[in-house]
Amino acid sequence: MLLGCIADDLTGATDLSLMLSREGLRTVQTTGLPPDGLDLGQADAVVVALKSRTIPAAEAVAQSLAAADWLLGAGARRLFFKYCSTFDSTDAGNIGPVAEALLRRLGADFTLACPAFPANGRSIYQGHLFVNGVPLAESSMRDHPLTPMRDSDLRRVLQRQTGLAVGHVAFADVEAGSAAIARAFDRERRAGRAIAIVDAITDAHLRSIGAAAADLALVTGGSGVAIGLPAAYRDAGLIAALTPPAPAIAAPPGRAAILAGSCSAATRGQVEAAIAAGVPAFRVDPLAIADGALTPAAVTAWLAAQPAATTPLVYSSDAPEAVHAVQARLGRDKAGHLVEDLLAAVAAALPDAGFRRLLVAGGETSGAVVAALGVRALAIGPEIDPGVPWTLSLSGPAVALALKSGNFGTPDFFLKAWRFLT
C-alpha cells in the first residue's frame, strides 16, 4: 500500500476513494477501522471512513490516530487527511487538532491544507474559500445546523483551531506551477509555519499542488487536491503504473429507495426536484420521532407499500429556519441524532424488504446508515456527479450504495443516479 487515507465522514471518504480510483490508484474504502481479515489485494490506497467531523476534538484525534496506526502498520508510506470542501468545522476543531496530531505521529514538520474542488464550485483565492463564486461566509454554509461557517478566510479559521502557525501559498505561486509551489512550501516551512492554506481555482492548479506534495508525509484537504497525487507518485517512482477503474457497476437485483437526511441547500433542491417529478415522498418530522408518533417500522412499511416501479424518497431535509425551530425545542444534537437513528434503522430493515439499491444524502446520515447495515468495506463504481460514485458492499448485505455529501450533486441527482447501474 502506498497511500493511507483518513476521512472525517463517510461521504467524504467515498468522494476521495472515487478521485483516487479515477486517477489510477487501486482503492479500497472501509467504514471505521478495517475489519479483521480484510483482503487488501493489490490495493494502492486504503481510505478509512470515520464519523469524526462534529464529535469532540479529543475523540476525533484519538480515532484519527488509531486509523493512522492501522494504515502505517499495513504499510502506508504516505497519509492523507480528508475533510469537507467547505472546511466544515468549529473554532474547537476538528481539522486543526487532527492535522496537528498526525504531523506529530509522523514526526513531520509541515503539511498543506487545500479543500478546493473546482468541479463542485469550491475555490480558494488569497486564502479565502468561495462556494460557487460566493464567499463561504455568505453561502448557505453560514446556516449549517452543526458547523455554521461565518468566516471565509481559511487562515483565520484554521489558526483558531491549532497552536501551530498557519501560513499561505498564494495564487501567484500556484499559477507558476509545481516547482514554484514546492519553493513556497520550503519558504513556509523555514518561516516556522507548519500548515499552509494553498490557493487553487482550477484542476490544473490541483495537479500542480499534487506534484509539489509528492514527498510530503501528510497531505490534508478535500478530495480535489488528491487529483494530482496518483500521477505525482508514479512520476516520483513510488508506484509503477496507474490502473483506472472499470466504468460500469452491476448492482444486486432489488428495489431502490432514497434516504435524505441532509438539510443543505443542494439536497433540499434535489428533494424538491424529485417530488416535482412525481417521486413518492415521505417527510420525517423530528418532533414526531421525539413524541413516539413516528417509528422506523412505520417508515419501512410506507416504503414497501409504494409501487414497485417507483423509487420512493424518505427525507428530513428542511429550510434553515425550520431546522432552527426544531433544534430550539429538542436541542441541536438530539434533533440530529433522532433523524439519523430513525433513517439508520429504516436502512437496516430494507434489504430484507427487497431494497438492494440505496441512495443516501448527507454525510452524517450516510455514516449512520452504513453502520446500521453492517457494511465495513466498499468497492468503488462509476461517478454519478463530481465526488459521488456508486459503490458495492464488500461485507454485510449485498447492496449498491450511493453515499452523497449533502452539498454535492446537480438538482436532478435523485432522478438520474439510477441510470449508472446495470
Short mmCIF file of N, CA, C and O in Angstrom, two decimals, residues 2-77:
data_model
loop_
_atom_site.label_atom_id
_atom_site.label_comp_id
_atom_site.label_asym_id
_atom_site.label_seq_id
_atom_site.Cartn_x
_atom_site.Cartn_y
_atom_site.Cartn_z
N LEU A 2 0.51 2.21 -0.84
CA LEU A 2 1.24 3.46 -0.89
C LEU A 2 0.60 4.53 -0.01
O LEU A 2 1.25 5.17 0.81
N LEU A 3 -0.71 4.74 -0.18
CA LEU A 3 -1.38 5.87 0.44
C LEU A 3 -2.44 5.40 1.42
O LEU A 3 -3.36 4.66 1.06
N GLY A 4 -2.32 5.84 2.68
CA GLY A 4 -3.33 5.58 3.69
C GLY A 4 -4.11 6.86 3.95
O GLY A 4 -3.52 7.91 4.22
N CYS A 5 -5.43 6.78 3.87
CA CYS A 5 -6.27 7.98 3.96
C CYS A 5 -7.22 7.87 5.14
O CYS A 5 -7.79 6.81 5.40
N ILE A 6 -7.41 9.00 5.81
CA ILE A 6 -8.32 9.11 6.94
C ILE A 6 -9.33 10.20 6.61
O ILE A 6 -8.95 11.36 6.41
N ALA A 7 -10.60 9.83 6.51
CA ALA A 7 -11.65 10.79 6.17
C ALA A 7 -12.54 11.02 7.37
O ALA A 7 -12.83 10.08 8.12
N ASP A 8 -13.00 12.26 7.54
CA ASP A 8 -13.77 12.57 8.75
C ASP A 8 -15.26 12.30 8.61
O ASP A 8 -16.02 12.51 9.55
N ASP A 9 -15.70 11.83 7.45
CA ASP A 9 -17.05 11.30 7.34
C ASP A 9 -17.12 10.35 6.16
O ASP A 9 -16.18 10.24 5.36
N LEU A 10 -18.24 9.64 6.07
CA LEU A 10 -18.33 8.56 5.10
C LEU A 10 -18.41 9.05 3.67
O LEU A 10 -17.74 8.54 2.77
N THR A 11 -19.26 10.06 3.41
CA THR A 11 -19.38 10.53 2.03
C THR A 11 -18.08 11.17 1.57
O THR A 11 -17.72 11.07 0.39
N GLY A 12 -17.37 11.83 2.49
CA GLY A 12 -16.08 12.37 2.12
C GLY A 12 -15.09 11.29 1.76
O GLY A 12 -14.27 11.43 0.84
N ALA A 13 -15.16 10.17 2.48
CA ALA A 13 -14.28 9.04 2.16
C ALA A 13 -14.61 8.48 0.79
O ALA A 13 -13.72 8.14 0.00
N THR A 14 -15.90 8.38 0.49
CA THR A 14 -16.31 7.86 -0.81
C THR A 14 -15.89 8.80 -1.93
O THR A 14 -15.43 8.37 -3.00
N ASP A 15 -16.04 10.08 -1.70
CA ASP A 15 -15.60 11.11 -2.64
C ASP A 15 -14.10 10.97 -2.93
O ASP A 15 -13.66 10.93 -4.08
N LEU A 16 -13.31 10.83 -1.88
CA LEU A 16 -11.86 10.67 -2.04
C LEU A 16 -11.52 9.36 -2.73
O LEU A 16 -10.66 9.31 -3.62
N SER A 17 -12.21 8.28 -2.34
CA SER A 17 -11.96 6.98 -2.98
C SER A 17 -12.22 7.06 -4.48
O SER A 17 -11.47 6.50 -5.29
N LEU A 18 -13.30 7.74 -4.84
CA LEU A 18 -13.62 7.91 -6.26
C LEU A 18 -12.49 8.65 -6.98
O LEU A 18 -12.06 8.25 -8.06
N MET A 19 -12.02 9.73 -6.37
CA MET A 19 -10.98 10.53 -7.01
C MET A 19 -9.71 9.71 -7.22
O MET A 19 -9.12 9.71 -8.31
N LEU A 20 -9.28 9.00 -6.20
CA LEU A 20 -8.07 8.20 -6.31
C LEU A 20 -8.24 7.08 -7.32
O LEU A 20 -7.34 6.80 -8.13
N SER A 21 -9.40 6.43 -7.30
CA SER A 21 -9.66 5.34 -8.23
C SER A 21 -9.71 5.86 -9.67
O SER A 21 -9.12 5.26 -10.58
N ARG A 22 -10.39 6.97 -9.87
CA ARG A 22 -10.50 7.55 -11.22
C ARG A 22 -9.14 7.94 -11.78
O ARG A 22 -8.89 7.84 -12.97
N GLU A 23 -8.24 8.37 -10.88
CA GLU A 23 -6.91 8.79 -11.32
C GLU A 23 -5.91 7.65 -11.39
O GLU A 23 -4.76 7.86 -11.74
N GLY A 24 -6.34 6.43 -11.03
CA GLY A 24 -5.50 5.28 -11.31
C GLY A 24 -4.95 4.51 -10.13
O GLY A 24 -4.20 3.55 -10.33
N LEU A 25 -5.29 4.87 -8.89
CA LEU A 25 -4.87 4.08 -7.74
C LEU A 25 -5.94 3.04 -7.42
O LEU A 25 -7.13 3.37 -7.30
N ARG A 26 -5.54 1.79 -7.28
CA ARG A 26 -6.47 0.74 -6.88
C ARG A 26 -6.84 0.97 -5.42
O ARG A 26 -5.98 0.90 -4.54
N THR A 27 -8.12 1.26 -5.17
CA THR A 27 -8.54 1.81 -3.89
C THR A 27 -9.61 0.96 -3.23
O THR A 27 -10.57 0.54 -3.87
N VAL A 28 -9.44 0.73 -1.93
CA VAL A 28 -10.44 0.07 -1.09
C VAL A 28 -10.87 1.06 -0.01
O VAL A 28 -10.03 1.75 0.58
N GLN A 29 -12.17 1.14 0.22
CA GLN A 29 -12.70 2.01 1.28
C GLN A 29 -13.27 1.18 2.39
O GLN A 29 -13.98 0.19 2.15
N THR A 30 -12.97 1.55 3.62
CA THR A 30 -13.56 0.87 4.77
C THR A 30 -14.35 1.86 5.61
O THR A 30 -14.11 3.07 5.57
N THR A 31 -15.30 1.34 6.37
CA THR A 31 -16.07 2.17 7.30
C THR A 31 -15.56 1.86 8.70
O THR A 31 -15.77 0.76 9.20
N GLY A 32 -14.90 2.83 9.30
CA GLY A 32 -14.21 2.58 10.55
C GLY A 32 -12.92 1.82 10.28
O GLY A 32 -12.51 1.61 9.13
N LEU A 33 -12.26 1.41 11.34
CA LEU A 33 -11.03 0.64 11.17
C LEU A 33 -11.32 -0.61 10.36
O LEU A 33 -12.36 -1.26 10.55
N PRO A 34 -10.44 -0.97 9.44
CA PRO A 34 -10.69 -2.13 8.58
C PRO A 34 -10.97 -3.38 9.41
O PRO A 34 -10.34 -3.62 10.44
N PRO A 35 -11.94 -4.19 8.97
CA PRO A 35 -12.28 -5.41 9.71
C PRO A 35 -11.16 -6.43 9.65
O PRO A 35 -10.36 -6.45 8.70
N ASP A 36 -11.09 -7.28 10.66
CA ASP A 36 -10.09 -8.35 10.67
C ASP A 36 -10.27 -9.24 9.44
O ASP A 36 -11.40 -9.56 9.05
N GLY A 37 -9.16 -9.59 8.85
CA GLY A 37 -9.20 -10.49 7.70
C GLY A 37 -9.53 -9.83 6.38
O GLY A 37 -9.66 -10.53 5.37
N LEU A 38 -9.68 -8.49 6.36
CA LEU A 38 -9.96 -7.82 5.09
C LEU A 38 -8.80 -8.03 4.13
O LEU A 38 -7.64 -7.76 4.45
N ASP A 39 -9.10 -8.53 2.95
CA ASP A 39 -8.10 -8.77 1.92
C ASP A 39 -7.91 -7.48 1.12
O ASP A 39 -8.79 -7.08 0.35
N LEU A 40 -6.77 -6.83 1.31
CA LEU A 40 -6.49 -5.60 0.58
C LEU A 40 -6.04 -5.87 -0.85
O LEU A 40 -5.97 -4.95 -1.66
N GLY A 41 -5.76 -7.14 -1.16
CA GLY A 41 -5.35 -7.48 -2.51
C GLY A 41 -4.16 -6.66 -2.95
O GLY A 41 -3.16 -6.54 -2.24
N GLN A 42 -4.28 -6.07 -4.13
CA GLN A 42 -3.21 -5.24 -4.68
C GLN A 42 -3.51 -3.75 -4.49
O GLN A 42 -3.05 -2.92 -5.29
N ALA A 43 -4.25 -3.42 -3.46
CA ALA A 43 -4.66 -2.02 -3.27
C ALA A 43 -3.46 -1.10 -3.14
O ALA A 43 -2.51 -1.37 -2.42
N ASP A 44 -3.54 0.01 -3.88
CA ASP A 44 -2.53 1.07 -3.76
C ASP A 44 -2.90 2.05 -2.66
O ASP A 44 -2.03 2.72 -2.10
N ALA A 45 -4.20 2.17 -2.39
CA ALA A 45 -4.68 3.13 -1.40
C ALA A 45 -5.82 2.50 -0.60
O ALA A 45 -6.64 1.77 -1.15
N VAL A 46 -5.84 2.81 0.68
CA VAL A 46 -6.96 2.41 1.55
C VAL A 46 -7.49 3.67 2.21
O VAL A 46 -6.72 4.47 2.77
N VAL A 47 -8.80 3.86 2.12
CA VAL A 47 -9.45 5.04 2.69
C VAL A 47 -10.31 4.59 3.87
O VAL A 47 -11.25 3.81 3.69
N VAL A 48 -9.98 5.05 5.06
CA VAL A 48 -10.73 4.71 6.27
C VAL A 48 -11.73 5.83 6.54
O VAL A 48 -11.35 6.99 6.76
N ALA A 49 -13.00 5.48 6.52
CA ALA A 49 -14.05 6.46 6.78
C ALA A 49 -14.39 6.48 8.27
O ALA A 49 -14.84 5.47 8.82
N LEU A 50 -14.17 7.61 8.90
CA LEU A 50 -14.57 7.81 10.28
C LEU A 50 -15.86 8.63 10.32
O LEU A 50 -16.37 9.06 9.29
N LYS A 51 -16.36 8.87 11.51
CA LYS A 51 -17.52 9.75 11.71
C LYS A 51 -17.11 10.76 12.77
O LYS A 51 -17.65 10.82 13.86
N SER A 52 -16.09 11.54 12.40
CA SER A 52 -15.40 12.35 13.40
C SER A 52 -15.50 13.85 13.16
O SER A 52 -14.88 14.62 13.87
N ARG A 53 -16.28 14.27 12.19
CA ARG A 53 -16.30 15.69 11.84
C ARG A 53 -16.82 16.57 12.95
O ARG A 53 -16.30 17.66 13.19
N THR A 54 -17.86 16.13 13.65
CA THR A 54 -18.51 17.00 14.63
C THR A 54 -18.46 16.47 16.05
O THR A 54 -19.11 17.02 16.93
N ILE A 55 -17.69 15.41 16.30
CA ILE A 55 -17.54 14.92 17.67
C ILE A 55 -16.51 15.78 18.39
O ILE A 55 -15.80 16.58 17.77
N PRO A 56 -16.39 15.67 19.72
CA PRO A 56 -15.38 16.45 20.43
C PRO A 56 -13.99 16.23 19.84
O PRO A 56 -13.65 15.12 19.41
N ALA A 57 -13.20 17.30 19.84
CA ALA A 57 -11.90 17.26 19.17
C ALA A 57 -11.00 16.15 19.70
O ALA A 57 -10.30 15.47 18.93
N ALA A 58 -11.00 15.93 21.01
CA ALA A 58 -10.14 14.89 21.58
C ALA A 58 -10.52 13.51 21.04
O ALA A 58 -9.65 12.68 20.77
N GLU A 59 -11.82 13.28 20.87
CA GLU A 59 -12.26 11.99 20.32
C GLU A 59 -11.88 11.87 18.85
O GLU A 59 -11.47 10.79 18.39
N ALA A 60 -12.01 12.96 18.12
CA ALA A 60 -11.63 12.94 16.70
C ALA A 60 -10.14 12.64 16.55
O ALA A 60 -9.73 11.88 15.66
N VAL A 61 -9.32 13.23 17.40
CA VAL A 61 -7.88 12.97 17.36
C VAL A 61 -7.59 11.51 17.67
O VAL A 61 -6.81 10.85 16.97
N ALA A 62 -8.23 10.97 18.71
CA ALA A 62 -7.97 9.58 19.09
C ALA A 62 -8.36 8.62 17.97
O ALA A 62 -7.62 7.69 17.64
N GLN A 63 -9.53 8.84 17.36
CA GLN A 63 -9.96 7.97 16.27
C GLN A 63 -9.03 8.09 15.06
O GLN A 63 -8.69 7.09 14.42
N SER A 64 -8.61 9.30 14.75
CA SER A 64 -7.75 9.52 13.60
C SER A 64 -6.38 8.89 13.81
O SER A 64 -5.80 8.31 12.88
N LEU A 65 -5.85 8.98 15.01
CA LEU A 65 -4.55 8.36 15.30
C LEU A 65 -4.65 6.84 15.25
O LEU A 65 -3.71 6.17 14.78
N ALA A 66 -5.77 6.28 15.70
CA ALA A 66 -5.95 4.84 15.61
C ALA A 66 -5.97 4.39 14.16
O ALA A 66 -5.38 3.36 13.79
N ALA A 67 -6.66 5.17 13.31
CA ALA A 67 -6.68 4.85 11.88
C ALA A 67 -5.28 4.98 11.28
O ALA A 67 -4.86 4.14 10.47
N ALA A 68 -4.57 6.02 11.67
CA ALA A 68 -3.21 6.21 11.16
C ALA A 68 -2.31 5.05 11.55
O ALA A 68 -1.52 4.55 10.73
N ASP A 69 -2.42 4.61 12.79
CA ASP A 69 -1.59 3.48 13.24
C ASP A 69 -1.89 2.22 12.44
O ASP A 69 -0.98 1.48 12.06
N TRP A 70 -3.18 1.97 12.16
CA TRP A 70 -3.53 0.79 11.37
C TRP A 70 -2.95 0.90 9.96
O TRP A 70 -2.36 -0.06 9.44
N LEU A 71 -3.12 2.06 9.34
CA LEU A 71 -2.65 2.25 7.97
C LEU A 71 -1.13 2.15 7.88
O LEU A 71 -0.59 1.49 6.98
N LEU A 72 -0.43 2.77 8.81
CA LEU A 72 1.03 2.69 8.81
C LEU A 72 1.48 1.25 9.07
O LEU A 72 2.45 0.78 8.46
N GLY A 73 0.77 0.56 9.96
CA GLY A 73 1.11 -0.82 10.22
C GLY A 73 0.88 -1.73 9.02
O GLY A 73 1.54 -2.77 8.87
N ALA A 74 -0.07 -1.33 8.15
CA ALA A 74 -0.36 -2.10 6.94
C ALA A 74 0.57 -1.73 5.79
O ALA A 74 0.43 -2.28 4.70
N GLY A 75 1.48 -0.78 6.05
CA GLY A 75 2.48 -0.46 5.04
C GLY A 75 2.35 0.87 4.34
O GLY A 75 3.12 1.16 3.41
N ALA A 76 1.40 1.71 4.75
CA ALA A 76 1.24 3.00 4.09
C ALA A 76 2.51 3.83 4.20
O ALA A 76 3.11 3.94 5.27
N ARG A 77 2.91 4.44 3.08
CA ARG A 77 4.10 5.28 3.05
C ARG A 77 3.77 6.77 3.06
O ARG A 77 4.66 7.60 3.23
#
